Amino acid sequence: MIVGFNKDALKSFDKDFDAYKIQGFDEAPQMWTSKGATKLSMNILPQQKYVVVPVYLSVTKKSNLQLSIDGVESFDTEVEIYLEDKRDGKMINLRELPYYTFAAMPGDDNERFALHFAYTNMEDNDANEEVSIPVYAVDNVIYVAVPGSFEGDIEVYNLVGEQLIKRRAISGTLNKLRLEPVEGFRIVHINGLHENRTAKVYIK
């Protein structure tokens, strides 16, 4: 499976860059990604400030597996890259550990993994400033890519100023904050000893 970026690629299926998933042997573990309902073995996306790529896995028997990620060094050094294991609640920084060992069983949710790509020091078009701590939301989950040297808290508010979450930031990883699925904007404050940031995200 290949995931990458190209300025000429489309968010939808693009015959010039993407490739359909071809089913392997029935007994072999199957892994694929997607654009919409289209299963892909190669998923090339336009460059974005952040993107979350779904990664699916299906097995026919209880298995101990290892994912090995090649080519991390080919991405811009300002791109944070994380593998999320939704079943086991883990975030793996692929720049520090480009492989992941795990157990899988038939009946597990196929959409078990996600690849997160987030730029640091990329200009925020809304705030017209460079962003050193990426903040983004997918559905009702807020993600904050906290630098390794950061010490402080993450706070989330609604637009009337009510605090919904306050949590000590875990440095050096992608922090995940799940909210009630009430649609609307939320304000995220990252308050550190030496760095602060406020971001507005949309929750679905």
Short mmCIF file of C-alpha atoms in Angstrom, two decimals:
data_model
loop_
_atom_site.label_atom_id
_atom_site.label_comp_id
_atom_site.label_asym_id
_atom_site.label_seq_id
_atom_site.Cartn_x
_atom_site.Cartn_y
_atom_site.Cartn_z
CA MET A 1 0.00 0.00 0.00
CA ILE A 2 1.33 3.45 -0.95
CA VAL A 3 0.24 6.86 0.33
CA GLY A 4 1.74 10.09 -0.98
CA PHE A 5 1.13 13.66 -2.09
CA ASN A 6 1.28 15.48 -5.40
CA LYS A 7 0.14 19.04 -6.12
CA ASP A 8 -1.69 17.83 -9.24
CA ALA A 9 -3.58 14.98 -7.56
CA LEU A 10 -7.29 15.04 -6.70
CA LYS A 11 -9.07 14.37 -3.41
CA SER A 12 -11.37 11.99 -5.31
CA PHE A 13 -10.16 8.97 -7.27
CA ASP A 14 -7.58 10.04 -9.84
CA LYS A 15 -6.68 7.54 -12.57
CA ASP A 16 -3.39 9.37 -13.19
CA PHE A 17 -2.11 8.75 -9.66
CA ASP A 18 -4.24 6.23 -7.74
CA ALA A 19 -4.48 2.46 -8.09
CA TYR A 20 -7.35 0.14 -7.23
CA LYS A 21 -6.97 -2.48 -4.50
CA ILE A 22 -6.57 -5.98 -5.97
CA GLN A 23 -7.64 -8.80 -3.69
CA GLY A 24 -4.80 -11.11 -2.64
CA PHE A 25 -4.91 -14.75 -1.52
CA ASP A 26 -7.94 -15.44 0.68
CA GLU A 27 -5.84 -16.60 3.65
CA ALA A 28 -3.44 -13.63 3.52
CA PRO A 29 -4.04 -10.43 5.55
CA GLN A 30 -5.57 -7.74 3.36
CA MET A 31 -4.69 -4.05 3.77
CA TRP A 32 -5.97 -1.12 1.75
CA THR A 33 -6.86 2.56 1.89
CA SER A 34 -9.70 4.45 0.21
CA LYS A 35 -11.09 7.58 -1.34
CA GLY A 36 -14.79 7.53 -0.55
CA ALA A 37 -16.08 4.02 -1.25
CA THR A 38 -13.23 3.20 -3.66
CA LYS A 39 -10.70 0.72 -2.29
CA LEU A 40 -7.13 1.63 -3.18
CA SER A 41 -3.65 0.17 -2.95
CA MET A 42 -2.14 3.53 -3.98
CA ASN A 43 -3.61 6.77 -2.65
CA ILE A 44 -2.03 10.02 -3.86
CA LEU A 45 -3.52 13.20 -2.45
CA PRO A 46 -3.09 16.94 -3.07
CA GLN A 47 -0.84 18.65 -0.53
CA GLN A 48 -2.82 19.88 2.46
CA LYS A 49 -2.16 21.40 5.87
CA TYR A 50 -3.39 18.20 7.44
CA VAL A 51 -4.98 14.98 6.24
CA VAL A 52 -6.13 11.74 7.84
CA VAL A 53 -5.95 8.70 5.57
CA PRO A 54 -8.05 5.63 6.53
CA VAL A 55 -6.19 2.31 6.55
CA TYR A 56 -8.20 -0.91 6.53
CA LEU A 57 -7.15 -4.40 7.61
CA SER A 58 -8.89 -7.74 7.27
CA VAL A 59 -7.62 -11.12 8.53
CA THR A 60 -9.13 -14.60 8.35
CA LYS A 61 -7.39 -15.97 11.47
CA LYS A 62 -5.82 -14.73 14.69
CA SER A 63 -2.50 -13.20 13.69
CA ASN A 64 0.53 -11.41 15.09
CA LEU A 65 1.56 -8.87 12.46
CA GLN A 66 4.09 -6.11 11.92
CA LEU A 67 3.57 -3.05 9.77
CA SER A 68 6.79 -1.70 8.29
CA ILE A 69 6.63 1.82 6.89
CA ASP A 70 9.18 2.71 4.23
CA GLY A 71 9.88 6.12 2.75
CA VAL A 72 9.10 8.31 5.76
CA GLU A 73 12.29 10.23 5.03
CA SER A 74 10.95 11.18 1.59
CA PHE A 75 8.33 13.47 3.14
CA ASP A 76 9.10 17.09 3.97
CA THR A 77 10.80 17.29 7.38
CA GLU A 78 8.05 19.68 8.55
CA VAL A 79 5.38 16.99 8.17
CA GLU A 80 4.42 15.13 11.35
CA ILE A 81 3.45 11.53 10.49
CA TYR A 82 1.55 9.31 12.92
CA LEU A 83 -0.06 5.89 12.69
CA GLU A 84 -3.21 5.60 14.81
CA ASP A 85 -4.36 2.20 16.07
CA LYS A 86 -8.01 2.88 16.86
CA ARG A 87 -8.65 -0.51 18.45
CA ASP A 88 -5.76 -0.36 20.90
CA GLY A 89 -5.81 3.42 21.37
CA LYS A 90 -2.19 4.00 20.33
CA MET A 91 -0.42 6.75 18.39
CA ILE A 92 2.92 5.86 16.80
CA ASN A 93 5.27 8.61 15.63
CA LEU A 94 6.54 7.06 12.41
CA ARG A 95 9.56 9.35 12.25
CA GLU A 96 10.77 7.82 15.52
CA LEU A 97 9.51 4.25 15.03
CA PRO A 98 8.78 3.26 11.41
CA TYR A 99 7.20 -0.09 12.29
CA TYR A 100 4.37 -1.36 14.50
CA THR A 101 3.73 -4.85 15.90
CA PHE A 102 0.18 -5.82 16.85
CA ALA A 103 -2.35 -8.65 17.12
CA ALA A 104 -5.39 -8.94 14.84
CA MET A 105 -8.42 -11.20 14.83
CA PRO A 106 -11.29 -11.97 12.46
CA GLY A 107 -14.21 -9.72 13.33
CA ASP A 108 -12.08 -6.69 14.20
CA ASP A 109 -13.36 -3.46 12.70
CA ASN A 110 -11.71 -3.24 9.27
CA GLU A 111 -11.15 0.52 9.64
CA ARG A 112 -8.67 -0.06 12.45
CA PHE A 113 -5.87 2.31 11.46
CA ALA A 114 -5.38 5.85 10.22
CA LEU A 115 -2.36 7.73 8.93
CA HIS A 116 -2.12 11.33 10.10
CA PHE A 117 -0.08 13.89 8.17
CA ALA A 118 0.19 17.40 9.66
CA TYR A 119 2.47 20.26 8.68
CA THR A 120 4.34 22.26 11.29
CA ASN A 121 5.42 25.80 10.39
CA MET A 122 2.91 25.91 7.54
CA GLU A 123 1.05 29.17 7.12
CA ASP A 124 -2.48 29.11 8.55
CA ASN A 125 -4.60 30.85 5.93
CA ASP A 126 -7.25 31.80 8.47
CA ALA A 127 -4.87 33.35 10.99
CA ASN A 128 -2.21 34.43 8.47
CA GLU A 129 0.52 33.07 10.69
CA GLU A 130 2.82 30.08 10.84
CA VAL A 131 1.58 27.11 12.83
CA SER A 132 4.10 25.29 15.00
CA ILE A 133 1.49 23.16 16.82
CA PRO A 134 -0.93 21.63 14.28
CA VAL A 135 -4.55 21.40 15.46
CA TYR A 136 -7.34 19.83 13.43
CA ALA A 137 -10.62 17.95 13.83
CA VAL A 138 -12.07 14.88 12.14
CA ASP A 139 -15.78 14.38 12.86
CA ASN A 140 -16.02 14.84 16.66
CA VAL A 141 -12.34 14.24 17.48
CA ILE A 142 -9.74 17.00 17.92
CA TYR A 143 -6.07 16.19 17.26
CA VAL A 144 -3.18 18.27 18.58
CA ALA A 145 0.38 17.42 17.48
CA VAL A 146 2.32 18.41 20.61
CA PRO A 147 6.09 18.97 20.26
CA GLY A 148 8.46 16.95 22.41
CA SER A 149 9.61 19.99 24.39
CA PHE A 150 6.12 21.28 25.18
CA GLU A 151 4.80 21.51 28.75
CA GLY A 152 1.28 22.71 29.34
CA ASP A 153 -2.44 22.10 28.93
CA ILE A 154 -5.00 21.70 26.16
CA GLU A 155 -8.37 23.34 26.75
CA VAL A 156 -11.47 23.17 24.55
CA TYR A 157 -14.36 25.66 24.72
CA ASN A 158 -17.62 26.19 22.90
CA LEU A 159 -18.41 29.57 21.36
CA VAL A 160 -20.17 30.85 24.50
CA GLY A 161 -17.04 30.27 26.56
CA GLU A 162 -17.98 27.07 28.40
CA GLN A 163 -14.99 24.80 29.02
CA LEU A 164 -15.62 21.33 27.60
CA ILE A 165 -12.23 19.69 28.19
CA LYS A 166 -9.04 20.53 30.04
CA ARG A 167 -6.21 18.03 29.76
CA ARG A 168 -2.50 17.96 30.40
CA ALA A 169 -0.77 17.75 27.03
CA ILE A 170 1.29 14.64 26.34
CA SER A 171 4.47 15.90 24.72
CA GLY A 172 6.00 14.37 21.62
CA THR A 173 2.85 12.73 20.28
CA LEU A 174 -0.53 13.33 18.67
CA ASN A 175 -3.05 14.11 21.42
CA LYS A 176 -6.60 12.93 20.75
CA LEU A 177 -9.62 14.60 22.38
CA ARG A 178 -13.08 13.17 21.74
CA LEU A 179 -16.10 15.45 22.12
CA GLU A 180 -19.84 14.95 22.10
CA PRO A 181 -20.96 14.86 18.44
CA VAL A 182 -22.71 18.23 18.52
CA GLU A 183 -22.07 20.08 15.27
CA GLY A 184 -20.44 23.48 15.43
CA PHE A 185 -17.19 25.35 16.05
CA ARG A 186 -14.96 24.78 19.08
CA ILE A 187 -12.08 26.87 20.37
CA VAL A 188 -8.86 25.05 21.30
CA HIS A 189 -6.33 26.73 23.60
CA ILE A 190 -2.85 25.23 23.94
CA ASN A 191 -1.26 26.87 26.95
CA GLY A 192 2.43 26.17 27.58
CA LEU A 193 5.26 27.62 29.61
CA HIS A 194 6.95 29.04 26.51
CA GLU A 195 4.40 28.65 23.71
CA ASN A 196 0.68 29.28 23.31
CA ARG A 197 -1.73 28.78 20.48
CA THR A 198 -5.46 29.23 19.90
CA ALA A 199 -7.26 27.46 17.05
CA LYS A 200 -10.85 27.16 15.87
CA VAL A 201 -12.05 23.76 14.61
CA TYR A 202 -15.35 22.44 13.32
CA ILE A 203 -16.98 19.44 14.99
CA LYS A 204 -19.49 17.22 13.16
#
